[in-house]
Tab-separated table of C-alpha atoms in Angstrom:
chain	number	residue	atom	x	y	z
A	1	GLU	CA	-4.147	-61.877	28.578
A	2	ASP	CA	-7.461	-62.320	30.357
A	3	GLN	CA	-9.279	-65.562	29.544
A	4	VAL	CA	-12.673	-67.015	30.383
A	5	THR	CA	-13.740	-70.614	29.738
A	6	GLN	CA	-17.281	-71.783	30.310
A	7	SER	CA	-18.484	-75.371	30.620
A	8	PRO	CA	-20.432	-77.222	29.545
A	9	GLU	CA	-21.127	-75.648	26.146
A	10	ALA	CA	-24.679	-76.962	26.297
A	11	LEU	CA	-26.805	-78.456	29.052
A	12	ARG	CA	-30.204	-80.060	28.880
A	13	LEU	CA	-32.152	-80.465	32.118
A	14	GLN	CA	-35.555	-81.704	33.086
A	15	GLU	CA	-37.760	-79.236	34.909
A	16	GLY	CA	-36.842	-79.375	38.596
A	17	GLU	CA	-33.420	-80.968	37.964
A	18	SER	CA	-30.836	-78.759	39.664
A	19	SER	CA	-27.349	-78.265	38.192
A	20	SER	CA	-24.389	-75.905	37.977
A	21	LEU	CA	-22.618	-74.015	35.220
A	22	ASN	CA	-18.895	-73.403	35.459
A	23	CYS	CA	-16.818	-70.357	34.555
A	24	SER	CA	-13.045	-70.655	34.846
A	25	TYR	CA	-11.041	-67.478	34.494
A	26	THR	CA	-7.522	-66.091	34.290
A	27	VAL	CA	-7.187	-62.384	34.915
A	28	SER	CA	-4.470	-60.039	36.100
A	29	GLY	CA	-6.258	-58.767	39.199
A	30	LEU	CA	-9.992	-59.373	39.244
A	31	ARG	CA	-12.083	-56.235	39.418
A	32	GLY	CA	-15.365	-58.053	38.905
A	33	LEU	CA	-16.914	-61.202	37.512
A	34	PHE	CA	-20.237	-60.811	35.753
A	35	TRP	CA	-23.014	-63.228	34.844
A	36	TYR	CA	-25.493	-62.458	32.090
A	37	ARG	CA	-28.445	-64.262	30.604
A	38	GLN	CA	-29.034	-64.021	26.844
A	39	ASP	CA	-32.183	-65.095	25.059
A	40	PRO	CA	-31.991	-65.858	21.314
A	41	GLY	CA	-31.781	-62.721	19.197
A	42	LYS	CA	-31.586	-60.390	22.211
A	43	GLY	CA	-28.922	-58.520	24.106
A	44	PRO	CA	-27.438	-59.985	27.311
A	45	GLU	CA	-29.383	-59.270	30.484
A	46	PHE	CA	-27.364	-58.567	33.609
A	47	LEU	CA	-27.712	-61.057	36.460
A	48	PHE	CA	-24.883	-60.711	38.985
A	49	THR	CA	-21.571	-59.062	39.754
A	50	LEU	CA	-19.121	-60.799	42.115
A	51	TYR	CA	-16.036	-59.015	43.399
A	52	SER	CA	-14.099	-61.280	45.729
A	53	ALA	CA	-13.546	-64.961	46.494
A	54	GLY	CA	-16.181	-66.373	48.817
A	55	GLU	CA	-18.868	-63.974	47.675
A	56	GLU	CA	-22.302	-65.360	46.798
A	57	LYS	CA	-25.383	-63.745	45.261
A	58	GLU	CA	-28.869	-65.094	44.663
A	59	LYS	CA	-31.799	-64.213	42.480
A	60	GLU	CA	-34.838	-66.446	42.392
A	61	ARG	CA	-33.608	-69.902	41.313
A	62	LEU	CA	-30.074	-68.708	40.522
A	63	LYS	CA	-27.113	-68.514	42.846
A	64	ALA	CA	-23.649	-67.363	41.802
A	65	THR	CA	-20.487	-68.142	43.731
A	66	LEU	CA	-16.859	-67.105	43.258
A	67	THR	CA	-13.464	-68.597	44.055
A	68	LYS	CA	-10.022	-67.343	43.060
A	69	LYS	CA	-10.091	-69.374	39.837
A	70	GLU	CA	-13.711	-69.992	38.944
A	71	SER	CA	-17.335	-69.091	39.396
A	72	PHE	CA	-20.397	-71.291	39.478
A	73	LEU	CA	-23.944	-70.472	38.552
A	74	HIS	CA	-26.190	-72.861	40.441
A	75	ILE	CA	-29.701	-73.359	39.127
A	76	THR	CA	-32.122	-74.834	41.633
A	77	ALA	CA	-35.313	-76.544	40.435
A	78	PRO	CA	-35.166	-74.894	37.010
A	79	LYS	CA	-38.229	-74.087	34.947
A	80	PRO	CA	-38.562	-73.987	31.145
A	81	GLU	CA	-38.384	-70.189	31.255
A	82	ASP	CA	-34.825	-70.483	32.569
A	83	SER	CA	-33.783	-71.767	29.136
A	84	ALA	CA	-31.229	-69.343	27.703
A	85	THR	CA	-27.511	-68.889	27.123
A	86	TYR	CA	-25.644	-67.873	30.266
A	87	LEU	CA	-22.547	-65.739	29.743
A	88	CYS	CA	-19.695	-65.155	32.163
A	89	ALA	CA	-17.303	-62.218	31.879
A	90	VAL	CA	-14.409	-60.733	33.842
A	91	GLN	CA	-12.961	-57.292	34.216
A	92	ALA	CA	-9.428	-56.606	35.381
A	93	TRP	CA	-8.214	-53.703	37.481
A	94	THR	CA	-5.534	-52.791	34.966
A	95	GLY	CA	-5.619	-52.062	31.269
A	96	ARG	CA	-8.729	-52.165	29.160
A	97	ARG	CA	-12.080	-51.245	30.703
A	98	ALA	CA	-14.119	-53.722	28.742
A	99	LEU	CA	-15.250	-57.169	29.747
A	100	THR	CA	-13.692	-60.414	28.553
A	101	PHE	CA	-16.456	-62.901	27.832
A	102	GLY	CA	-16.643	-66.672	27.712
A	103	SER	CA	-18.495	-68.418	24.910
A	104	GLY	CA	-21.467	-69.191	27.119
A	105	THR	CA	-23.469	-72.211	28.222
A	106	ARG	CA	-26.698	-72.939	26.351
A	107	LEU	CA	-29.222	-74.193	28.864
A	108	GLN	CA	-32.399	-75.969	27.828
A	109	VAL	CA	-34.946	-76.928	30.477
A	110	GLN	CA	-37.542	-79.370	29.323
A	111	PRO	CA	-41.005	-79.587	30.931
B	1	SER	CA	-34.319	-45.264	34.706
B	2	GLN	CA	-31.751	-45.777	31.995
B	3	THR	CA	-32.613	-47.145	28.575
B	4	ILE	CA	-30.377	-48.099	25.683
B	5	HIS	CA	-31.594	-48.193	22.105
B	6	GLN	CA	-30.086	-49.654	18.961
B	7	TRP	CA	-31.220	-49.424	15.376
B	8	PRO	CA	-31.860	-50.858	13.042
B	9	ALA	CA	-32.802	-54.186	14.617
B	10	THR	CA	-31.972	-56.130	11.462
B	11	LEU	CA	-30.003	-55.193	8.384
B	12	VAL	CA	-29.154	-57.022	5.163
B	13	GLN	CA	-26.464	-55.339	3.100
B	14	PRO	CA	-24.448	-56.255	-0.012
B	15	VAL	CA	-20.683	-56.643	0.119
B	16	GLY	CA	-18.965	-53.327	-0.502
B	17	SER	CA	-21.836	-51.170	0.740
B	18	PRO	CA	-21.477	-48.696	3.631
B	19	LEU	CA	-22.764	-49.261	7.149
B	20	SER	CA	-24.065	-47.094	9.953
B	21	LEU	CA	-25.417	-48.531	13.194
B	22	GLU	CA	-26.627	-46.245	15.936
B	23	CYS	CA	-26.795	-46.591	19.689
B	24	THR	CA	-28.303	-44.079	22.104
B	25	VAL	CA	-28.638	-44.089	25.872
B	26	GLU	CA	-31.313	-42.300	27.849
B	27	GLY	CA	-31.498	-41.436	31.519
B	28	THR	CA	-27.798	-40.971	32.228
B	29	SER	CA	-25.015	-38.553	31.406
B	30	ASN	CA	-21.383	-39.090	30.435
B	31	PRO	CA	-21.666	-42.865	30.105
B	32	ASN	CA	-18.866	-45.114	28.932
B	33	LEU	CA	-20.036	-46.733	25.711
B	34	TYR	CA	-18.992	-49.977	24.029
B	35	TRP	CA	-19.495	-51.780	20.734
B	36	TYR	CA	-19.267	-55.593	20.721
B	37	ARG	CA	-19.724	-58.158	17.980
B	38	GLN	CA	-21.064	-61.622	18.667
B	39	ALA	CA	-20.540	-64.371	16.106
B	40	ALA	CA	-22.922	-67.325	16.133
B	41	GLY	CA	-22.279	-69.579	19.135
B	42	ARG	CA	-19.374	-67.501	20.352
B	43	GLY	CA	-18.647	-64.966	23.025
B	44	LEU	CA	-18.715	-61.220	22.668
B	45	GLN	CA	-15.719	-59.515	21.065
B	46	LEU	CA	-15.054	-55.899	22.014
B	47	LEU	CA	-14.681	-53.634	18.985
B	48	PHE	CA	-14.592	-50.072	20.354
B	49	TYR	CA	-15.146	-48.178	23.562
B	50	SER	CA	-15.554	-44.516	24.392
B	51	VAL	CA	-15.230	-42.581	27.640
B	52	GLY	CA	-16.440	-39.282	26.200
B	53	ILE	CA	-17.402	-37.262	23.139
B	54	GLY	CA	-14.879	-37.737	20.365
B	55	GLN	CA	-12.836	-40.238	22.414
B	56	ILE	CA	-12.667	-43.643	20.754
B	57	SER	CA	-10.450	-46.609	21.546
B	58	SER	CA	-10.184	-49.442	19.070
B	59	GLU	CA	-9.605	-52.965	20.301
B	60	VAL	CA	-9.298	-54.872	17.055
B	61	PRO	CA	-7.920	-53.526	13.740
B	62	GLN	CA	-10.598	-54.119	11.146
B	63	ASN	CA	-12.912	-52.766	8.542
B	64	LEU	CA	-15.032	-50.831	11.047
B	65	SER	CA	-14.858	-47.446	12.747
B	66	ALA	CA	-16.746	-45.769	15.559
B	67	SER	CA	-17.691	-42.228	16.432
B	68	ARG	CA	-19.293	-40.466	19.377
B	69	PRO	CA	-20.749	-37.181	18.150
B	70	GLN	CA	-22.872	-36.590	21.263
B	71	ASP	CA	-22.629	-37.610	24.907
B	72	ARG	CA	-25.192	-40.394	24.661
B	73	GLN	CA	-24.791	-41.402	21.017
B	74	PHE	CA	-22.395	-44.016	19.669
B	75	ILE	CA	-22.160	-44.899	15.985
B	76	LEU	CA	-20.526	-47.880	14.299
B	77	SER	CA	-19.605	-47.417	10.649
B	78	SER	CA	-17.952	-48.992	7.678
B	79	LYS	CA	-17.136	-47.606	4.236
B	80	LYS	CA	-17.192	-51.016	2.543
B	81	LEU	CA	-18.682	-54.089	4.178
B	82	LEU	CA	-17.061	-57.500	3.975
B	83	LEU	CA	-18.757	-60.880	4.264
B	84	SER	CA	-16.903	-61.368	7.552
B	85	ASP	CA	-18.657	-58.322	9.029
B	86	SER	CA	-21.856	-60.342	9.410
B	87	GLY	CA	-22.854	-60.849	13.016
B	88	PHE	CA	-24.825	-59.582	15.963
B	89	TYR	CA	-23.705	-56.128	17.063
B	90	LEU	CA	-24.290	-55.055	20.621
B	91	CYS	CA	-23.918	-51.681	22.263
B	92	ALA	CA	-23.398	-51.407	26.001
B	93	TRP	CA	-23.022	-48.644	28.566
B	94	THR	CA	-21.676	-48.185	32.070
B	95	GLY	CA	-21.981	-45.299	34.459
B	96	GLY	CA	-18.246	-45.271	35.100
B	97	GLY	CA	-16.737	-45.024	38.549
B	98	ALA	CA	-16.155	-47.999	40.817
B	99	ILE	CA	-19.119	-50.023	39.558
B	100	GLU	CA	-18.525	-51.091	35.967
B	101	THR	CA	-21.513	-53.335	35.289
B	102	GLN	CA	-22.272	-53.108	31.581
B	103	TYR	CA	-25.855	-52.948	30.376
B	104	PHE	CA	-26.565	-54.043	26.856
B	105	GLY	CA	-28.902	-52.871	24.155
B	106	PRO	CA	-31.187	-55.136	22.120
B	107	GLY	CA	-28.602	-55.588	19.349
B	108	THR	CA	-28.516	-55.316	15.559
B	109	ARG	CA	-28.401	-58.413	13.389
B	110	LEU	CA	-26.260	-57.685	10.301
B	111	LEU	CA	-26.121	-60.013	7.331
B	112	VAL	CA	-23.700	-59.171	4.549
B	113	LEU	CA	-24.397	-60.957	1.265
């Protein structure tokens, strides 16, 4: 069974204080690992898809990396508008088409 | 560009009442469609997915059902709601093929009293 564990559950940063969010996964053949951002009361917003170990993708202050067992979402010099819940999900090559999600990391960036 | 709609945005229903939530996608054809439920502070749980009209796969046996009467329309239903059906319901779509990135709708907040 595919599993995704995200840590920490919650993270409070000062504006400009860089940090990383962790996503550990177990999947029977990784088809893709996905990062989403979710604001309160809204649907998840797609950020990145990573397909193979060693791959990296960047978008503004966010950078996602992937190894064979985990992914990191690095946030550089965050701003208050980066406050949100960040969700990680995996999709396997075999079986069900849907994504298996972690419980998310709630990020709060204080000015 | 593609757009996904869900309605209603918020719903308060009594226990035992029926339910119908609707999801529609614009700007694409033959999408794969998904219904998820998100409990407070938890990850998304897949409920149903569909690869075409009339084709529904259920992931979790429960009080809910899904239908796909048209290519870009996905409906989540219940004949009698339970308290445990409360949650945030999200619809998502993918274009199929090699790239399976799922794009989510705005969600429906359901409170069963």
